mmCIF file of C-alpha atoms and ligand atoms in Angstrom:
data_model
loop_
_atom_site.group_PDB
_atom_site.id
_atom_site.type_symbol
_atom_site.label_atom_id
_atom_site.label_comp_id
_atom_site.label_asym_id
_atom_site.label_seq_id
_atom_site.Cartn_x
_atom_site.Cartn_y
_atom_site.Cartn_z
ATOM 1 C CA UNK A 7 -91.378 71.381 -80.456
ATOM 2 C CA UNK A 8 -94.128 74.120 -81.517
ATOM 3 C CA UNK A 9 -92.845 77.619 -81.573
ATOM 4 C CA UNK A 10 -95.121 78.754 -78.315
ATOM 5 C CA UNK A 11 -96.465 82.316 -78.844
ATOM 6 C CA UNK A 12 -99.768 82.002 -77.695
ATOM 7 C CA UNK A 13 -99.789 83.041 -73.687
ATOM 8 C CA UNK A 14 -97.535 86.226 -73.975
ATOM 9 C CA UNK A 15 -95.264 84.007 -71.749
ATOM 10 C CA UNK A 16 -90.567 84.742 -71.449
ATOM 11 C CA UNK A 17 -89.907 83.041 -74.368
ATOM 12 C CA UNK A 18 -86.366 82.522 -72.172
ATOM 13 C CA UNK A 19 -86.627 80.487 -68.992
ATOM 14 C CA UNK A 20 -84.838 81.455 -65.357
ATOM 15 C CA UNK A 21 -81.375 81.404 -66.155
ATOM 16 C CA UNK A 22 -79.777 78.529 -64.963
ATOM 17 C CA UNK A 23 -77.483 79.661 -61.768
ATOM 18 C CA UNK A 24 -80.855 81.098 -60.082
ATOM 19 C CA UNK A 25 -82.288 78.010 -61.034
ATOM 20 C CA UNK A 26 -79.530 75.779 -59.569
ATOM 21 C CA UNK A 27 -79.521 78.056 -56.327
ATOM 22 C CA UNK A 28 -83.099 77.807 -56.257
ATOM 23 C CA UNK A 29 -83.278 74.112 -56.391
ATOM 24 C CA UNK A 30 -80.670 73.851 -53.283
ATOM 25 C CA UNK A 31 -82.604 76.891 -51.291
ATOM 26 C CA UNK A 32 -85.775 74.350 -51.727
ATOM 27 C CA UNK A 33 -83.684 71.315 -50.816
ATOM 28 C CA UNK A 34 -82.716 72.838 -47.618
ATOM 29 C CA UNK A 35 -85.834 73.968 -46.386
ATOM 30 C CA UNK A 36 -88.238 71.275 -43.855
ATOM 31 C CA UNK A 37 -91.057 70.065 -46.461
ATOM 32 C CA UNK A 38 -93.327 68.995 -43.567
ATOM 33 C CA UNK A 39 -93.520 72.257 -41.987
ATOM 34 C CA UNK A 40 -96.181 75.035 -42.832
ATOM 35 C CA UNK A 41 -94.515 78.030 -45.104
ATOM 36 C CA UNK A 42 -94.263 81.525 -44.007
ATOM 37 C CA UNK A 43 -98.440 81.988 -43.264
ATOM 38 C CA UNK A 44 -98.450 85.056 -45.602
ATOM 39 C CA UNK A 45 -95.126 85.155 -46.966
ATOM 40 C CA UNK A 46 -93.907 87.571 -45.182
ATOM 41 C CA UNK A 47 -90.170 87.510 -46.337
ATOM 42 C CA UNK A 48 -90.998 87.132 -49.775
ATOM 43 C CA UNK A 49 -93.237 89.929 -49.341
ATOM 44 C CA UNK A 50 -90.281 92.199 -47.921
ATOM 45 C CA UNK A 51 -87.683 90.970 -50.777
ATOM 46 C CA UNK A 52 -90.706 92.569 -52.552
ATOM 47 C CA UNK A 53 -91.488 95.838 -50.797
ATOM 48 C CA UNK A 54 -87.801 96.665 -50.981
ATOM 49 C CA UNK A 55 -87.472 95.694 -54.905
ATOM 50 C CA UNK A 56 -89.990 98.049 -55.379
ATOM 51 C CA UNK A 57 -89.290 100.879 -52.648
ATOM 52 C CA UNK A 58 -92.834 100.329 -51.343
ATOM 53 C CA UNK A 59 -93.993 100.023 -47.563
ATOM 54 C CA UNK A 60 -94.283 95.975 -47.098
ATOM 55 C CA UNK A 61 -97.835 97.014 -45.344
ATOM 56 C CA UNK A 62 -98.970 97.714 -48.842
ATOM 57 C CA UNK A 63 -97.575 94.278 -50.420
ATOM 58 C CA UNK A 64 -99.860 91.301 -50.357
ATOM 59 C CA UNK A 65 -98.034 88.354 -52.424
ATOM 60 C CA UNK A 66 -100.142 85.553 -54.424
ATOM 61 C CA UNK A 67 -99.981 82.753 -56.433
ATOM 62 C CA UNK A 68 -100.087 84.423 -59.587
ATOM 63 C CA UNK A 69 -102.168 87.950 -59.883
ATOM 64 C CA UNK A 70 -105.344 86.034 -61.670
ATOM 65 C CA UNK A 71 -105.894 85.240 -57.484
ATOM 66 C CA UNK A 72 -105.779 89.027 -56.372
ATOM 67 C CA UNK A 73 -108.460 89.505 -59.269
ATOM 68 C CA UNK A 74 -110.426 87.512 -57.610
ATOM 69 C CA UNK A 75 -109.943 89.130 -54.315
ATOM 70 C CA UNK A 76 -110.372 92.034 -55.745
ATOM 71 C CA UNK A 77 -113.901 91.437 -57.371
ATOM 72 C CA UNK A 78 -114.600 89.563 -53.707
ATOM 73 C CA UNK A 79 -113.528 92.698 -52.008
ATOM 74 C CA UNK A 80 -115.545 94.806 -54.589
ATOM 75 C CA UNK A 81 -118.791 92.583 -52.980
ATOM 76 C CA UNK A 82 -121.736 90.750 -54.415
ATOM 77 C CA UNK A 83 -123.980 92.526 -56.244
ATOM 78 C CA UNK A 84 -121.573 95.791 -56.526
ATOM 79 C CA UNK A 85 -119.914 96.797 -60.201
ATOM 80 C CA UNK A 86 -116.739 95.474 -62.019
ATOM 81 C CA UNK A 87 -116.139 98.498 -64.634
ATOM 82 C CA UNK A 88 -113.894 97.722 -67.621
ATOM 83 C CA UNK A 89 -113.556 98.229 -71.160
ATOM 84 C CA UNK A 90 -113.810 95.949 -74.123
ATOM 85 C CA UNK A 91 -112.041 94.002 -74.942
ATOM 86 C CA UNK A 92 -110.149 93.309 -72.255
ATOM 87 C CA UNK A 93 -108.288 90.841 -69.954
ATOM 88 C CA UNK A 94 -110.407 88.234 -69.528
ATOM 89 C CA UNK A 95 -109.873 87.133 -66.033
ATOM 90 C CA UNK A 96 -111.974 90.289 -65.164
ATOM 91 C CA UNK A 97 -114.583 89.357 -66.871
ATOM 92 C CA UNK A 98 -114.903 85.683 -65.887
ATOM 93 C CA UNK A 99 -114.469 86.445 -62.008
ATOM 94 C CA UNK A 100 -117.037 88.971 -62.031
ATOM 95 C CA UNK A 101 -119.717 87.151 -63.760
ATOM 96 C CA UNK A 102 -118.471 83.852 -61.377
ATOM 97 C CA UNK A 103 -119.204 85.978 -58.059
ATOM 98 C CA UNK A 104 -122.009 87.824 -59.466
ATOM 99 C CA UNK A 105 -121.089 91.339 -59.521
ATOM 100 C CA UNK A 106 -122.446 93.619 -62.032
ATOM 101 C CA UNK A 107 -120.288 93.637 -65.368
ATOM 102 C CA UNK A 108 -120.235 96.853 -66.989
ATOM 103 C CA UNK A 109 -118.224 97.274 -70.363
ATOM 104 C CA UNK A 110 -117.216 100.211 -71.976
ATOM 105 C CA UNK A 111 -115.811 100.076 -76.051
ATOM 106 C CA UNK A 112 -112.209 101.446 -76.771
ATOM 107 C CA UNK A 113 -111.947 103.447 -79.229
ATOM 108 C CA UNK A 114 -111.383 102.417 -82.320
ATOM 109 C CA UNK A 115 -107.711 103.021 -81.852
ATOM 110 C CA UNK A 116 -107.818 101.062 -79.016
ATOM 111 C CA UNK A 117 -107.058 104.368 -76.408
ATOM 112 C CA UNK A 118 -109.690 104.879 -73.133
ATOM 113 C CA UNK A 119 -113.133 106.180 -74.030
ATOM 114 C CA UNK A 120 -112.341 108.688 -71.176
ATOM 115 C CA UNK A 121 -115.499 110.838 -71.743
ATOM 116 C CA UNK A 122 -117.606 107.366 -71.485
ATOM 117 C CA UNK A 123 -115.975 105.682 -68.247
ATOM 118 C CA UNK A 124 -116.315 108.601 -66.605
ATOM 119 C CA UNK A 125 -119.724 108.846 -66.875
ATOM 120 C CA UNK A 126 -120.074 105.066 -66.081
ATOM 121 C CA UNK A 127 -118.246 106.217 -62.794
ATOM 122 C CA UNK A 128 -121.175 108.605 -61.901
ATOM 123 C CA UNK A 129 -123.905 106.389 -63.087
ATOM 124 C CA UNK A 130 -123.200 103.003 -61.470
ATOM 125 C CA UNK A 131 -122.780 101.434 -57.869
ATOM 126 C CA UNK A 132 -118.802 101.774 -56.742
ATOM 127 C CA UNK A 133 -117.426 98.884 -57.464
ATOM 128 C CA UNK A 134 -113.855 98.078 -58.845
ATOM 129 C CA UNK A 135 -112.310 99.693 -62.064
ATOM 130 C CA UNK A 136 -109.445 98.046 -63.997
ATOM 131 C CA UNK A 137 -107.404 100.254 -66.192
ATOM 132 C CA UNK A 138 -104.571 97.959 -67.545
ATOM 133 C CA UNK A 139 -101.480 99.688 -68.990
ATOM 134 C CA UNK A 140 -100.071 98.261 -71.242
ATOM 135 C CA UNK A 141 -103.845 97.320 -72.658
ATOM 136 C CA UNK A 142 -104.085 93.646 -72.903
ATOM 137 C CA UNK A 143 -105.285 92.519 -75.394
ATOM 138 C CA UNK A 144 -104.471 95.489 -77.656
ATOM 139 C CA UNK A 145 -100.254 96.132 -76.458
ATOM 140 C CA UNK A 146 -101.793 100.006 -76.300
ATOM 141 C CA UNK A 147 -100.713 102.405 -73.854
ATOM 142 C CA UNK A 148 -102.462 105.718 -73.099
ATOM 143 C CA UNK A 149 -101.766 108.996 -72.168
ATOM 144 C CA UNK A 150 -100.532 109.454 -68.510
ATOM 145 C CA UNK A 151 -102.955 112.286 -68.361
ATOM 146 C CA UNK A 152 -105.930 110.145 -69.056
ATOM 147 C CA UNK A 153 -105.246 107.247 -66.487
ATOM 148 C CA UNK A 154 -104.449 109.904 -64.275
ATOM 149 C CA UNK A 155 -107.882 111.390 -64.455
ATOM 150 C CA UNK A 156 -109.739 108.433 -64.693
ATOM 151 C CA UNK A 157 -107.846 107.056 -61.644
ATOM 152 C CA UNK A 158 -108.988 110.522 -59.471
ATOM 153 C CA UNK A 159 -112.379 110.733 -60.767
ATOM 154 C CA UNK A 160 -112.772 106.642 -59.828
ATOM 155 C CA UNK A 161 -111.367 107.104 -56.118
ATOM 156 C CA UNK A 162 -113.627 109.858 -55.407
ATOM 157 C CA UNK A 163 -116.647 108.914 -56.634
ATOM 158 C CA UNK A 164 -115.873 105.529 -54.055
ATOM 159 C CA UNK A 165 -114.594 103.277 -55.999
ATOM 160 C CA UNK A 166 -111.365 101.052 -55.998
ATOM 161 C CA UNK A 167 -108.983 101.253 -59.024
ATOM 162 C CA UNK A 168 -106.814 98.614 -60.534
ATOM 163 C CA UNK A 169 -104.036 99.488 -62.377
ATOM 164 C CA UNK A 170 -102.606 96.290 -64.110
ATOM 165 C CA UNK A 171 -99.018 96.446 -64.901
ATOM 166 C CA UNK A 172 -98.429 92.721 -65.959
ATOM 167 C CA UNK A 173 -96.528 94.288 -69.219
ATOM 168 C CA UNK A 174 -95.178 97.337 -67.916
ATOM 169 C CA UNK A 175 -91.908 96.238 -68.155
ATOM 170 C CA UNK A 176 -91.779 96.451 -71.896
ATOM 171 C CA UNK A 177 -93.783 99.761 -72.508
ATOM 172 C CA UNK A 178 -90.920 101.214 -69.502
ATOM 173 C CA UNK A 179 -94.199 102.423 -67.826
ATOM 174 C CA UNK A 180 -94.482 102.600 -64.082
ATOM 175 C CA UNK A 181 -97.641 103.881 -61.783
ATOM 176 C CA UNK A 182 -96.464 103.489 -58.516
ATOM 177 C CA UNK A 183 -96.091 106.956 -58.059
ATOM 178 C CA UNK A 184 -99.883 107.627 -58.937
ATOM 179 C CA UNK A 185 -100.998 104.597 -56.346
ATOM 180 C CA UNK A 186 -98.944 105.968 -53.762
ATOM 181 C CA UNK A 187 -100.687 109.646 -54.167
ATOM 182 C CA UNK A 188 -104.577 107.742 -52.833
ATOM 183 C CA UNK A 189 -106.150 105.038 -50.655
ATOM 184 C CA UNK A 190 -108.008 103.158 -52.848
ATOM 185 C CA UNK A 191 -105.804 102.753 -56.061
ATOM 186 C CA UNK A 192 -103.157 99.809 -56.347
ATOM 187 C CA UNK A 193 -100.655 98.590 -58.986
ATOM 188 C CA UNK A 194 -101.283 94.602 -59.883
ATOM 189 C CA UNK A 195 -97.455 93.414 -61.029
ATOM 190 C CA UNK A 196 -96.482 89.776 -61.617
ATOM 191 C CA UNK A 197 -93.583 87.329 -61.820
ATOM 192 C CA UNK A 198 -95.057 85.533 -64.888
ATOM 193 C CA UNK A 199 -93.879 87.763 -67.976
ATOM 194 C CA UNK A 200 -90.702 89.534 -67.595
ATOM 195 C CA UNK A 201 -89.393 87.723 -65.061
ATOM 196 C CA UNK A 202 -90.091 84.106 -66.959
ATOM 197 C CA UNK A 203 -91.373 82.720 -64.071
ATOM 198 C CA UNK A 204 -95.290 81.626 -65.061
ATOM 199 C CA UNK A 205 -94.518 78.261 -63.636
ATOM 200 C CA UNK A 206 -93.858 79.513 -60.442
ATOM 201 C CA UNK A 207 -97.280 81.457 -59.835
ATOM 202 C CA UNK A 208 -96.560 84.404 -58.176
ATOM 203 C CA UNK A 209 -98.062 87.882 -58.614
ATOM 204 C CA UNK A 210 -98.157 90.809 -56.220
ATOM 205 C CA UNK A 211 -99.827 94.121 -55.634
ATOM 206 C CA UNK A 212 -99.193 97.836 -54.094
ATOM 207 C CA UNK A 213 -101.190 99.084 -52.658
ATOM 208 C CA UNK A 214 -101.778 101.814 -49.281
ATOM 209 C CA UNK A 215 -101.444 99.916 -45.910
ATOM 210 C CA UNK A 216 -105.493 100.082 -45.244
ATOM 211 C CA UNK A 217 -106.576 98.433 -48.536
ATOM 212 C CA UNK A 218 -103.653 95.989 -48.778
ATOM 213 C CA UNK A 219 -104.931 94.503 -45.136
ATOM 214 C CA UNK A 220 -108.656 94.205 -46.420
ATOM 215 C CA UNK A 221 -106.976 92.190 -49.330
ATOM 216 C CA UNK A 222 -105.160 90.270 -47.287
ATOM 217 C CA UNK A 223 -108.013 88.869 -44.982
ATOM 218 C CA UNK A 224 -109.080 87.679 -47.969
ATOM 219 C CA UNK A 225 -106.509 85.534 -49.041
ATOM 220 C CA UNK A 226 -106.179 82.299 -47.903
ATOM 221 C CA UNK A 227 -103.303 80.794 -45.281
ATOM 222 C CA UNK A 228 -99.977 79.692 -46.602
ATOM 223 C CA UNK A 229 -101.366 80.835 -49.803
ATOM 224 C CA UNK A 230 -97.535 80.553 -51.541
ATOM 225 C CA UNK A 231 -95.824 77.389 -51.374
ATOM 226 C CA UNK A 232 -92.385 77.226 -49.949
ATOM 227 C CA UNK A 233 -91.190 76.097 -52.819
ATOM 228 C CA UNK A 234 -92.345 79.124 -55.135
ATOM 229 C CA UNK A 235 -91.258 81.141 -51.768
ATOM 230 C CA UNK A 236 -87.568 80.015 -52.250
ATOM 231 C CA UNK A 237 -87.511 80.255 -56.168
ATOM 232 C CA UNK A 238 -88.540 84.102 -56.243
ATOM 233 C CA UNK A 239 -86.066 84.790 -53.149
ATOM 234 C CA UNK A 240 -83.631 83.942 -55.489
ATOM 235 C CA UNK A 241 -85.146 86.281 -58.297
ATOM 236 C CA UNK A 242 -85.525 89.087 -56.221
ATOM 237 C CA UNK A 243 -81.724 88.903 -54.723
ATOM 238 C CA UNK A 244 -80.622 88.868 -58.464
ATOM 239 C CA UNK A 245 -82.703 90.543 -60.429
ATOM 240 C CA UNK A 246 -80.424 91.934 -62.830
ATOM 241 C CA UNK A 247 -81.241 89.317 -65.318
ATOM 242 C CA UNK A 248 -85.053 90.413 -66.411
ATOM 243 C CA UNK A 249 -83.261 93.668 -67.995
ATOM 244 C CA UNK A 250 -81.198 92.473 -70.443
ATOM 245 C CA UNK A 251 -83.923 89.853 -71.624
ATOM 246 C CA UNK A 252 -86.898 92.615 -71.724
ATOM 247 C CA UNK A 253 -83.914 94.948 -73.975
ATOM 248 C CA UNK A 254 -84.270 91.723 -75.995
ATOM 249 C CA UNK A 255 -88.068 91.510 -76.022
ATOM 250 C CA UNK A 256 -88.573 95.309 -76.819
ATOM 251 C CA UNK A 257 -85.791 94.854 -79.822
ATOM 252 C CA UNK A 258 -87.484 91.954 -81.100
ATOM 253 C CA UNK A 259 -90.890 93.255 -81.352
ATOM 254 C CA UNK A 260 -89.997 96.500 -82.891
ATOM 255 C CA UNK A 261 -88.490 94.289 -85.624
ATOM 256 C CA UNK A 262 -91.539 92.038 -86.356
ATOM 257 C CA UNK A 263 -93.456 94.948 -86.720
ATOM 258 C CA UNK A 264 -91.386 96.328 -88.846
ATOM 259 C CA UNK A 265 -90.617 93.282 -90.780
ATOM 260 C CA UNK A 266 -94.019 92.698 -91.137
ATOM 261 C CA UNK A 267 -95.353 96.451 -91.886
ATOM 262 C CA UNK A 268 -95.550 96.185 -95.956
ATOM 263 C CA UNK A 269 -97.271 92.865 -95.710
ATOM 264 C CA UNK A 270 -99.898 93.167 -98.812
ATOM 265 C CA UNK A 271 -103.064 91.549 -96.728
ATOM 266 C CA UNK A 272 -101.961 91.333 -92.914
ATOM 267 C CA UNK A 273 -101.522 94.253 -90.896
ATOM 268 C CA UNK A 274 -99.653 94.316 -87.372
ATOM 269 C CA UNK A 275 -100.788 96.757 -85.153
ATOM 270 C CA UNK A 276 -98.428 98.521 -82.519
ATOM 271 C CA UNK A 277 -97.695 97.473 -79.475
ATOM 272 C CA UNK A 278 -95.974 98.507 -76.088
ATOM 273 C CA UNK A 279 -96.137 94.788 -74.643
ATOM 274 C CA UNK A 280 -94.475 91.376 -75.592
ATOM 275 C CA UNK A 281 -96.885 90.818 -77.942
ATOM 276 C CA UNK A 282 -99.112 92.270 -80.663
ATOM 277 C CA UNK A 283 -102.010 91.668 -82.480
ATOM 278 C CA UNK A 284 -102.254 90.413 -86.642
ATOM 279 C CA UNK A 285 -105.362 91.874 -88.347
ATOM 280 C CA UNK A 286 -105.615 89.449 -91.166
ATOM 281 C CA UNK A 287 -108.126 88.877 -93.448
ATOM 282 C CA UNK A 288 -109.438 85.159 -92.001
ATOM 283 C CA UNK A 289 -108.810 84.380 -88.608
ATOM 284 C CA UNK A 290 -109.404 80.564 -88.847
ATOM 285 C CA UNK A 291 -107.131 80.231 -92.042
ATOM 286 C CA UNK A 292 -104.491 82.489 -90.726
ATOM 287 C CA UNK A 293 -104.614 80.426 -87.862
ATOM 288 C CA UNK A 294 -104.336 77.160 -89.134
ATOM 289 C CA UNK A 295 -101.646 78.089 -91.709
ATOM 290 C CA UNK A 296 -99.210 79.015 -88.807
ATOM 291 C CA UNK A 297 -99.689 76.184 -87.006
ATOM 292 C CA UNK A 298 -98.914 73.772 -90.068
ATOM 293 C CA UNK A 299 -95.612 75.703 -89.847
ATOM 294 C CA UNK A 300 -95.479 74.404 -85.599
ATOM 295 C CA UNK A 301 -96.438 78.502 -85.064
ATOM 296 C CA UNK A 302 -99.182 78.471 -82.205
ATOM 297 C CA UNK A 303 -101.468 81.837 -81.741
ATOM 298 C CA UNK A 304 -103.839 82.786 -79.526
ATOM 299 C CA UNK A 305 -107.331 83.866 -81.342
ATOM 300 C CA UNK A 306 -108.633 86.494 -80.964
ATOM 301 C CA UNK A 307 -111.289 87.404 -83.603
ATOM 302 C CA UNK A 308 -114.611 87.065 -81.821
ATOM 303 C CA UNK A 309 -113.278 89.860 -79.841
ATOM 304 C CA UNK A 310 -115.151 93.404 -79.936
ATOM 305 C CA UNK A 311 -113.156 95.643 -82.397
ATOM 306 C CA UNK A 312 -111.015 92.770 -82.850
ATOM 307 C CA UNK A 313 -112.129 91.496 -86.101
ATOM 308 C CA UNK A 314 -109.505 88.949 -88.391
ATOM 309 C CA UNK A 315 -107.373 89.677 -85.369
ATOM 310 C CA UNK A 316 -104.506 86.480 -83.846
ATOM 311 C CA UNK A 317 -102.417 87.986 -80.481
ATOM 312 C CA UNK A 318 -98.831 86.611 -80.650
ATOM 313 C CA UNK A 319 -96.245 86.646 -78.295
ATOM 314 C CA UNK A 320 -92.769 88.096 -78.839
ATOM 315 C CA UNK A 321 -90.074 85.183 -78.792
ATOM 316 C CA UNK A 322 -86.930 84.116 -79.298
ATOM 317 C CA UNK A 323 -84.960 86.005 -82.290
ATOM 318 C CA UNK A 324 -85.086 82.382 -83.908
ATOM 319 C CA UNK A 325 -88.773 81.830 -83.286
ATOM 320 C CA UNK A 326 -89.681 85.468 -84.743
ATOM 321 C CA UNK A 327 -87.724 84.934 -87.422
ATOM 322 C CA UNK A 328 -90.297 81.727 -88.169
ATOM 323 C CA UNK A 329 -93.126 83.931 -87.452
ATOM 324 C CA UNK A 330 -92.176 86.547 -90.040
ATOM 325 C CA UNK A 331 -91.286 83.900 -93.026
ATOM 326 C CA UNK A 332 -94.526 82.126 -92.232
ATOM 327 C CA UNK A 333 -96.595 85.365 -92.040
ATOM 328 C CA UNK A 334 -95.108 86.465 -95.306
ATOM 329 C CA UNK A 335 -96.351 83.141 -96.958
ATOM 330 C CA UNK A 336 -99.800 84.316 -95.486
ATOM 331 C CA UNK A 337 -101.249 86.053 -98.742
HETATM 332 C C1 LIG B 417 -100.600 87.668 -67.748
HETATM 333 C C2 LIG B 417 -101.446 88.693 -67.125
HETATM 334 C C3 LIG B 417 -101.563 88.772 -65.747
HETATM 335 C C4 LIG B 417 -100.765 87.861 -64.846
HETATM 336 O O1 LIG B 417 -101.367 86.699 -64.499
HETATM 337 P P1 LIG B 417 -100.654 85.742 -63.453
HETATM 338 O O2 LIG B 417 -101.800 85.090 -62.769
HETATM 339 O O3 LIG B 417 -99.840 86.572 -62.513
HETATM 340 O O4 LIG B 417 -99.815 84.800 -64.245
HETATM 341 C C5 LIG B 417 -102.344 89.769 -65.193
HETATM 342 N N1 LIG B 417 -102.973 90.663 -65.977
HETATM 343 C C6 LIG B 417 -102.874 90.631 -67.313
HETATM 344 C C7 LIG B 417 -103.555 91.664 -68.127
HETATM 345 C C8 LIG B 417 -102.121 89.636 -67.926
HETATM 346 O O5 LIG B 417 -102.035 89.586 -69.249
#
């Protein structure tokens, strides 16, 4: 089996009880009847897991579908502002539905060109802004100051603003408090990363009451299967689970990095995510070399500021261990 470390997925799947309850939730429920039209109890188990009012919740499979809606929402012809590099699903949905892309460099250290988006924010047509924290690709996270500012400056000059938490687990950030404090701000979370549950496809956002109902007209009916509906029921009931494993996760990657930090050609930047990004010296060879040892990366070298640069996931203390001999053959 290849050692998996190229989609930033739980190295650990849903533990086996939850799994077994799952399986017997799903067996009891009528397969030839409609699910829940917008999953409305899945979307409670939510709103209460996250102390938010279940007007703001709209549920998905996965959160690459609310970035759709959200670059729907934002309307034909208006702006999708973002930095580079970034997620990619931004990037591909706006260009698919037309909007205008506008890209603004990181820094060289990967933080927010503040000074830079903000005057984007004055000069362009309101659109949607994605701030992502923790920064994917990069693992960075910036100052709360700085998203905080950005995030104020974005909803008054009319525009809406993403925050995507996908990671936030593992840099122990948390921005619901700043969504909650404006209209047109949400928090994009998902089920596919901590909670080792990419299978399943479920993502989520919060959001206030008035933008989570334009989102919702916009997704379609029994958008989550029932199946996926009884799975994160489970999850949510028991939650306690995703702690322990992220402890893990955070451990591990603070250990790679170190393990890695006096490697003579490589160099491992830092990261607040479950995964980081190798600078080494040749991307393909680099590349190719870990998967002869059954190591698979994702690449990441054609990327803007990215140069020499493979994103790997953090896994299991077994697989990392792997990753470190195989990186310190890399010279
Ligand atoms: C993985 C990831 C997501 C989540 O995607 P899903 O469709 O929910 O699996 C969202 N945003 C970023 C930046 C991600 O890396």
């Amino acid at each position: 089996m290849p050692i998996k470390l190229d989609q930033n997925e739980n190295p650990y799947d849903f533990p086996e009880e939850l799994k077994a309850e799952a399986l017997r939730r799903m067996a009891a429920r009528p397969w030839n009847r409609y699910p829940d039209l917008h999953a409305d109890t899945l979307r409670d188990a939510v709103a209460r897991y996250e102390d938010w009012d279940p007007a703001g919740v709209v549920v998905t499979p996965g959160s690459n579908v609310l970035i759709k809606l959200l670059t729907e929402l934002a309307g034909i012809g208006q702006t999708v502002l973002t930095v580079n590099p970034t997620f990619s699903v931004y990037t591909l949905e706006a260009e698919l539905l037309g909007a205008r892309l506008v890209q603004v460099s990181l820094n060289p250290d990967f933080s927010l060109p503040v000074a830079e988006l903000r005057a984007a924010l004055e000069r362009e047509e309101p659109g949607v802004l994605y701030l992502t924290q923790p920064h994917a690709p990069t693992g960075h996270v910036d100052a709360e100051a700085d998203v905080r500012a950005l995030t104020e400056a974005a909803e008054a000059a009319g525009w809406i603003v993403v925050l995507d938490e996908a990671y936030h687990q593992y840099s122990r950030s948390d921005y619901r408090d700043l969504v909650r404090e404006g209209p047109a701000r949400l928090s994009l979370r998902t089920f596919s990363k901590a909670w080792g549950l990419a299978g399943v496809r479920v993502g989520y956002l919060l959001a206030s009451p008035e933008l989570a109902a334009n989102l919702q007209k916009l997704v379609s009916a029994f958008n989550v299967n029932l199946l996926a509906q009884a799975a994160l029921e489970v999850a949510l009931e028991q939650p306690g689970y995703v702690q322990a494993r992220v402890a893990e996760g955070i451990r591990e990657r603070e250990r790679v990095l170190a393990a890695l930090a006096n490697h003579p050609t490589c160099q491992a930047l830092p990261s607040q995510a479950n995964f980081f990004l190798l600078r080494t010296p040749d991307a393909d060879a680099a590349y190719r070399h870990l998967l002869s040892r059954g190591i698979v990366v994702r690449r990441q070298d054609k990327l803007h500021l990215l140069a020499g640069c493979l994103r790997v996931a953090i896994g299991t203390p077994e697989e990392n261990d792997a990753l470190i001999a195989a990186v310190d053959d890399l010279r």
